[in-house]
Amino acid sequence: MEIETITEHQRLNAKKKLNKMFGHVNLKDMTLACPIRDVMAMASDKWSILIIMHLGYYPILRFNELKKKVYGISNKVLSERLKQLEGDGYLIRTMYPEVPIRVEYGLSDFGHSYLQKLIELTEWAQTYKDCVLANRAQYKTKKRS
Amino acid sequence: MEIETITEHQRLNAKKKLNKMFGHVNLKDMTLACPIRDVMAMASDKWSILIIMHLGYYPILRFNELKKKVYGISNKVLSERLKQLEGDGYLIRTMYPEVPIRVEYGLSDFGHSYLQKLIELTEWAQTYKDCVLANRAQYKTKKRS
DNA sequence: CGGCATCCGAGTAGATACTG
DNA sequence: CAGTATCTACTCGGATGCCG
């Protein structure tokens, strides 16, 4: 697996962007109060990602449907994540006060916007996963020598 | 803060990609053994992200320099993360057997490739963070009513 | 059906002290 | 200087049972 060469220009560009993003905050604040990190922490959670991806595939899902799709998640964690994701605006919860009660979850526009980014990142991960796994294996054997 | 409208075409496209990525694996395997998740889990770690971003800004850093920049990280966690990141091929560790010993860390090409993705995601997060925070605040007050 | 409350166990982070 | 070792503390996930 060949990694595309990164040009000098890209490196400089990355550096410039990083400077723009973080240059003005001091290091202490950045780690303690960075709101971006809040957003990222929530958004990069393992279960949240799976929930969003499933809702990207199936337009609407109910609680127990999600529980089946997102294999291995517990009631507690699923309900926590759903609440947080709803609270952050990623998804929309619609409750139908029938008996028995029915609740449907679907992505908001914002959720779809995040889904796009997620897909890009996942495609990147998929492209390079063999590369990473090979590196890992190689690294392990190298340690022994 | 306005969220760009997601077109129907984009939604369908996302769905198609998701299907291509996950359609062939069953749900159980996907959550238990998905190598993409391994890669993502490592790469989306809070400290790993900060380490990579700092190394994107400063071409090379030594252990204690990193410890100062990545504010709040402990020796233990820093050395763990560095080892993992090196093992996965994100960064390159160069040891100079002087006295006192000197070790330098820098991003590999693969690391730079990931940095690009990270920056994109962070830009997205920065764009929408106010939106998320507003949603959160609104959600909290809504709960009371 | 769609959750919430409770409890428990495991893993993980952090602080500190120490070493090649 | 660049880590390792050790111990503690705490969070977080999973299972279970209950309720509107």
Coordinates of C-alpha atoms (C1' of nucleotides) in Angstrom, one line a residue:
Chain A
M1 CA 0.0 0.0 0.0
E2 CA 1.5 3.3 -1.1
I3 CA 0.8 6.4 0.7
E4 CA 0.3 9.4 -1.5
T5 CA 3.2 11.8 -1.1
I6 CA 2.4 14.9 0.8
T7 CA 3.8 17.9 -0.9
E8 CA 5.6 20.7 0.9
H9 CA 2.8 23.0 0.0
Q10 CA 0.3 20.9 1.7
R11 CA 2.4 20.8 4.8
L12 CA 2.7 24.5 4.9
N13 CA -0.9 24.9 4.3
A14 CA -1.7 22.5 7.2
K15 CA 0.5 24.5 9.4
K16 CA -1.1 27.7 8.5
K17 CA -4.5 26.4 9.2
L18 CA -3.4 25.0 12.5
N19 CA -2.0 28.3 13.4
K20 CA -5.2 30.0 12.5
M21 CA -7.2 27.6 14.6
F22 CA -5.0 27.4 17.7
G23 CA -2.4 30.1 17.5
H24 CA -4.4 32.6 19.6
V25 CA -5.4 30.3 22.4
N26 CA -2.8 29.4 25.0
L27 CA -2.1 25.8 25.6
K28 CA -3.8 25.5 29.0
D29 CA -7.1 26.9 27.8
M30 CA -7.0 24.9 24.7
T31 CA -7.0 21.6 26.5
L32 CA -9.3 22.6 29.3
A33 CA -12.0 24.6 27.7
C34 CA -11.8 24.1 23.9
P35 CA -15.4 23.8 22.7
I36 CA -14.2 22.1 19.6
R37 CA -13.0 19.3 21.7
D38 CA -16.4 19.0 23.3
V39 CA -18.0 18.7 19.9
M40 CA -15.4 16.3 18.7
A41 CA -15.5 14.2 21.8
M42 CA -19.2 13.7 21.4
A43 CA -19.1 13.3 17.7
S44 CA -16.2 10.8 17.7
D45 CA -17.7 8.5 20.2
K46 CA -17.8 4.9 19.0
W47 CA -21.5 4.4 19.5
S48 CA -22.5 7.8 18.3
I49 CA -20.8 7.2 15.0
L50 CA -22.6 3.9 14.6
I51 CA -25.9 5.4 15.5
I52 CA -25.4 8.3 13.0
M53 CA -24.3 5.9 10.2
H54 CA -27.3 3.7 10.7
L55 CA -29.6 6.6 10.7
G56 CA -27.9 7.7 7.5
Y57 CA -28.8 4.5 5.9
Y58 CA -32.3 4.0 7.3
P59 CA -34.1 7.3 7.3
I60 CA -36.0 6.6 10.5
L61 CA -35.5 4.0 13.2
R62 CA -37.2 3.2 16.5
F63 CA -35.5 2.6 19.7
N64 CA -35.5 -1.2 19.6
E65 CA -34.7 -1.2 15.9
L66 CA -31.6 0.9 16.6
K67 CA -30.7 -1.5 19.5
K68 CA -30.7 -4.4 17.0
K69 CA -28.8 -2.6 14.3
V70 CA -26.2 -1.1 16.6
Y71 CA -25.1 -4.5 17.7
G72 CA -24.0 -4.8 21.3
I73 CA -25.1 -1.5 22.7
S74 CA -27.0 -1.6 26.0
N75 CA -30.3 0.2 26.7
K76 CA -28.5 2.5 29.0
V77 CA -25.8 3.6 26.6
L78 CA -28.2 3.8 23.7
S79 CA -30.6 6.1 25.5
E80 CA -27.7 8.2 26.8
R81 CA -26.3 8.7 23.3
L82 CA -29.6 9.3 21.7
K83 CA -30.3 12.0 24.3
Q84 CA -26.9 13.6 23.8
L85 CA -27.2 13.4 20.0
E86 CA -30.6 14.9 20.1
G87 CA -29.4 17.6 22.5
D88 CA -26.6 18.5 20.2
G89 CA -28.9 18.7 17.3
Y90 CA -27.7 15.7 15.3
L91 CA -31.0 14.0 15.3
I92 CA -34.7 14.5 15.7
R93 CA -36.8 12.5 18.1
T94 CA -40.5 12.2 17.3
M95 CA -42.8 10.8 19.8
Y96 CA -46.2 9.4 19.0
P97 CA -48.3 9.2 22.1
E98 CA -50.1 6.0 21.1
V99 CA -50.5 2.9 23.2
P100 CA -48.0 1.4 23.1
I101 CA -45.9 4.5 22.7
R102 CA -43.9 4.9 19.5
V103 CA -40.7 6.9 19.1
E104 CA -38.9 7.6 15.9
Y105 CA -35.4 8.8 15.4
G106 CA -34.0 10.4 12.3
L107 CA -31.0 12.6 11.3
S108 CA -31.4 16.4 11.2
D109 CA -29.8 18.4 8.4
F110 CA -27.0 19.0 10.8
G111 CA -26.7 15.3 11.4
H112 CA -26.5 14.8 7.6
S113 CA -23.8 17.4 7.4
Y114 CA -21.8 15.5 10.0
L115 CA -22.5 12.2 8.3
Q116 CA -20.8 13.5 5.2
K117 CA -17.7 14.2 7.2
L118 CA -17.9 10.8 8.8
I119 CA -18.1 9.1 5.5
E120 CA -15.1 10.9 4.2
L121 CA -13.1 9.9 7.3
T122 CA -14.3 6.3 7.1
E123 CA -13.3 6.2 3.5
W124 CA -9.9 7.4 4.5
A125 CA -9.7 4.8 7.2
Q126 CA -10.8 2.1 4.8
T127 CA -8.2 3.1 2.3
Y128 CA -5.4 3.0 4.8
K129 CA -6.5 0.3 7.2
D130 CA -4.4 -2.4 5.6
C131 CA -1.5 0.0 5.8
V132 CA -2.0 0.5 9.5
L133 CA -2.5 -3.1 10.2
A134 CA 0.7 -4.0 8.3
N135 CA 2.6 -1.3 10.2
R136 CA 1.3 -2.7 13.5
A137 CA 2.3 -6.3 12.7
Q138 CA 5.7 -5.1 11.5
Y139 CA 6.2 -3.0 14.6
K140 CA 5.4 -6.0 16.9
T141 CA 8.1 -8.2 15.3
K142 CA 10.6 -5.4 15.2
K143 CA 10.2 -5.0 19.0
R144 CA 11.6 -8.5 19.5
S145 CA 14.7 -7.9 17.6
Chain B
M1 CA -26.1 29.9 12.3
E2 CA -27.5 28.4 9.2
I3 CA -26.8 24.9 8.3
E4 CA -26.3 24.3 4.6
T5 CA -29.2 22.4 3.2
I6 CA -28.4 18.8 2.3
T7 CA -29.8 17.9 -1.0
E8 CA -31.7 14.8 -1.7
H9 CA -28.9 13.8 -4.0
Q10 CA -26.4 14.0 -1.2
R11 CA -28.5 11.9 1.0
L12 CA -28.8 9.2 -1.6
N13 CA -25.1 9.3 -2.3
A14 CA -24.4 8.9 1.4
K15 CA -26.7 6.0 1.6
K16 CA -25.0 4.4 -1.4
K17 CA -21.6 4.8 0.1
L18 CA -22.7 3.4 3.4
N19 CA -24.2 0.4 1.7
K20 CA -21.0 -0.2 -0.2
M21 CA -19.0 0.1 3.0
F22 CA -21.2 -2.0 5.3
G23 CA -23.7 -3.7 3.2
H24 CA -21.8 -6.9 2.9
V25 CA -20.8 -7.4 6.6
N26 CA -23.4 -8.6 9.0
L27 CA -24.1 -6.5 12.0
K28 CA -22.5 -8.7 14.5
D29 CA -19.1 -8.8 12.7
M30 CA -19.2 -5.2 12.0
T31 CA -19.2 -4.2 15.7
L32 CA -17.0 -6.9 16.9
A33 CA -14.2 -7.1 14.4
C34 CA -14.4 -4.1 12.1
P35 CA -10.8 -3.1 11.5
I36 CA -11.9 0.3 10.5
R37 CA -13.2 0.8 14.0
D38 CA -9.8 -0.1 15.3
V39 CA -8.2 2.5 13.2
M40 CA -10.8 5.1 14.0
A41 CA -10.7 4.3 17.7
M42 CA -7.0 4.9 17.8
A43 CA -7.1 7.9 15.6
S44 CA -10.0 9.6 17.2
D45 CA -8.5 9.5 20.7
K46 CA -8.4 12.8 22.4
W47 CA -4.7 12.8 23.2
S48 CA -3.7 11.3 19.8
I49 CA -5.4 14.1 18.0
L50 CA -3.7 16.7 20.0
I51 CA -0.3 15.0 19.6
I52 CA -0.7 14.8 15.8
M53 CA -1.9 18.3 15.5
H54 CA 1.1 19.6 17.5
L55 CA 3.4 17.6 15.4
G56 CA 1.7 19.0 12.4
Y57 CA 2.6 22.5 13.6
Y58 CA 6.1 21.8 14.9
P59 CA 7.9 19.5 12.5
I60 CA 9.8 17.8 15.3
L61 CA 9.3 17.7 19.0
R62 CA 11.0 15.9 21.9
F63 CA 9.3 14.0 24.6
N64 CA 9.3 16.7 27.2
E65 CA 8.4 19.4 24.6
L66 CA 5.4 17.4 23.7
K67 CA 4.5 17.0 27.3
K68 CA 4.5 20.7 27.7
K69 CA 2.5 21.4 24.5
V70 CA -0.1 18.7 25.0
Y71 CA -1.1 20.3 28.2
G72 CA -2.3 18.0 31.0
I73 CA -1.1 14.7 29.6
S74 CA 0.8 12.5 32.0
N75 CA 4.1 10.7 31.2
K76 CA 2.4 7.4 31.1
V77 CA -0.3 8.3 28.7
L78 CA 2.0 10.3 26.5
S79 CA 4.4 7.4 26.2
E80 CA 1.6 5.0 25.5
R81 CA 0.1 7.1 22.8
L82 CA 3.4 7.8 21.2
K83 CA 4.2 4.1 21.1
Q84 CA 0.8 3.3 19.5
L85 CA 1.0 6.1 17.1
E86 CA 4.5 5.0 16.1
G87 CA 3.3 1.4 15.8
D88 CA 0.4 2.4 13.6
G89 CA 2.8 4.4 11.4
Y90 CA 1.5 7.9 12.1
L91 CA 4.8 9.1 13.4
I92 CA 8.5 8.5 13.3
R93 CA 10.7 8.2 16.3
T94 CA 14.3 9.0 16.1
M95 CA 16.6 8.2 18.9
Y96 CA 20.1 9.8 19.3
P97 CA 22.1 7.7 21.7
E98 CA 23.9 10.7 23.2
V99 CA 24.2 11.5 26.9
P100 CA 21.7 12.6 27.9
I101 CA 19.7 10.7 25.4
R102 CA 17.7 12.6 22.8
V103 CA 14.5 11.4 21.1
E104 CA 12.7 13.2 18.4
Y105 CA 9.2 12.7 17.1
G106 CA 7.8 13.8 13.8
L107 CA 4.9 13.0 11.5
S108 CA 5.3 10.4 8.8
D109 CA 3.7 10.9 5.4
F110 CA 0.9 8.8 6.6
G111 CA 0.6 11.0 9.7
H112 CA 0.4 14.0 7.4
S113 CA -2.3 12.3 5.4
Y114 CA -4.3 11.8 8.5
L115 CA -3.6 15.4 9.7
Q116 CA -5.3 16.6 6.5
K117 CA -8.4 14.7 7.4
L118 CA -8.2 15.9 11.0
I119 CA -8.0 19.5 9.9
E120 CA -11.0 19.1 7.7
L121 CA -13.0 17.6 10.5
T122 CA -11.8 20.3 13.0
E123 CA -12.8 23.0 10.5
W124 CA -16.2 21.4 10.3
A125 CA -16.4 21.3 14.1
Q126 CA -15.3 24.9 14.3
T127 CA -17.9 26.0 11.8
Y128 CA -20.7 24.4 13.7
K129 CA -19.6 24.5 17.3
D130 CA -21.7 27.5 18.0
C131 CA -24.6 25.8 16.5
V132 CA -24.1 22.7 18.7
L133 CA -23.6 24.8 21.8
A134 CA -26.8 26.7 21.1
N135 CA -28.7 23.5 20.5
R136 CA -27.4 22.2 23.8
A137 CA -28.5 25.3 25.7
Q138 CA -31.9 25.3 24.1
Y139 CA -32.3 21.6 24.8
K140 CA -31.6 22.1 28.5
T141 CA -34.2 24.8 28.9
K142 CA -36.7 22.8 26.8
K143 CA -36.4 19.9 29.2
R144 CA -37.7 22.1 32.0
S145 CA -40.9 23.1 30.3
Chain C
dC1 C1' -42.7 -0.1 23.7
dG2 C1' -39.4 3.0 25.3
dG3 C1' -37.0 4.1 28.5
dC4 C1' -34.9 5.2 33.6
dA5 C1' -32.7 3.6 38.3
dT6 C1' -29.5 0.8 40.3
dC7 C1' -25.6 -1.9 41.0
dC8 C1' -21.4 -4.0 39.8
dG9 C1' -16.9 -5.0 37.4
dA10 C1' -13.2 -3.8 34.4
dG11 C1' -10.4 -0.9 32.3
dT12 C1' -8.1 3.6 32.2
dA13 C1' -6.2 7.9 33.6
dG14 C1' -3.4 10.5 36.8
dA15 C1' 0.2 11.3 40.3
dT16 C1' 4.3 10.1 42.0
dA17 C1' 8.6 8.0 42.5
dC18 C1' 12.2 5.8 40.3
dT19 C1' 15.9 4.2 36.5
dG20 C1' 19.1 3.5 32.3
Chain D
dC1 C1' 16.3 13.2 29.1
dA2 C1' 13.1 9.8 28.2
dG3 C1' 10.7 7.0 29.8
dT4 C1' 8.9 2.8 33.3
dA5 C1' 6.6 1.1 37.6
dT6 C1' 3.2 1.2 40.9
dC7 C1' -0.8 2.5 43.2
dT8 C1' -5.1 4.8 43.6
dA9 C1' -9.3 6.8 42.0
dC10 C1' -12.7 7.1 39.0
dT11 C1' -15.3 6.7 35.0
dC12 C1' -17.9 4.0 31.9
dG13 C1' -20.1 0.1 30.1
dG14 C1' -23.1 -3.9 30.8
dA15 C1' -26.9 -6.4 33.1
dT16 C1' -31.0 -6.4 35.4
dG17 C1' -35.4 -5.0 37.0
dC18 C1' -39.1 -1.7 37.0
dC19 C1' -42.5 1.8 35.3
dG20 C1' -45.6 4.9 32.4

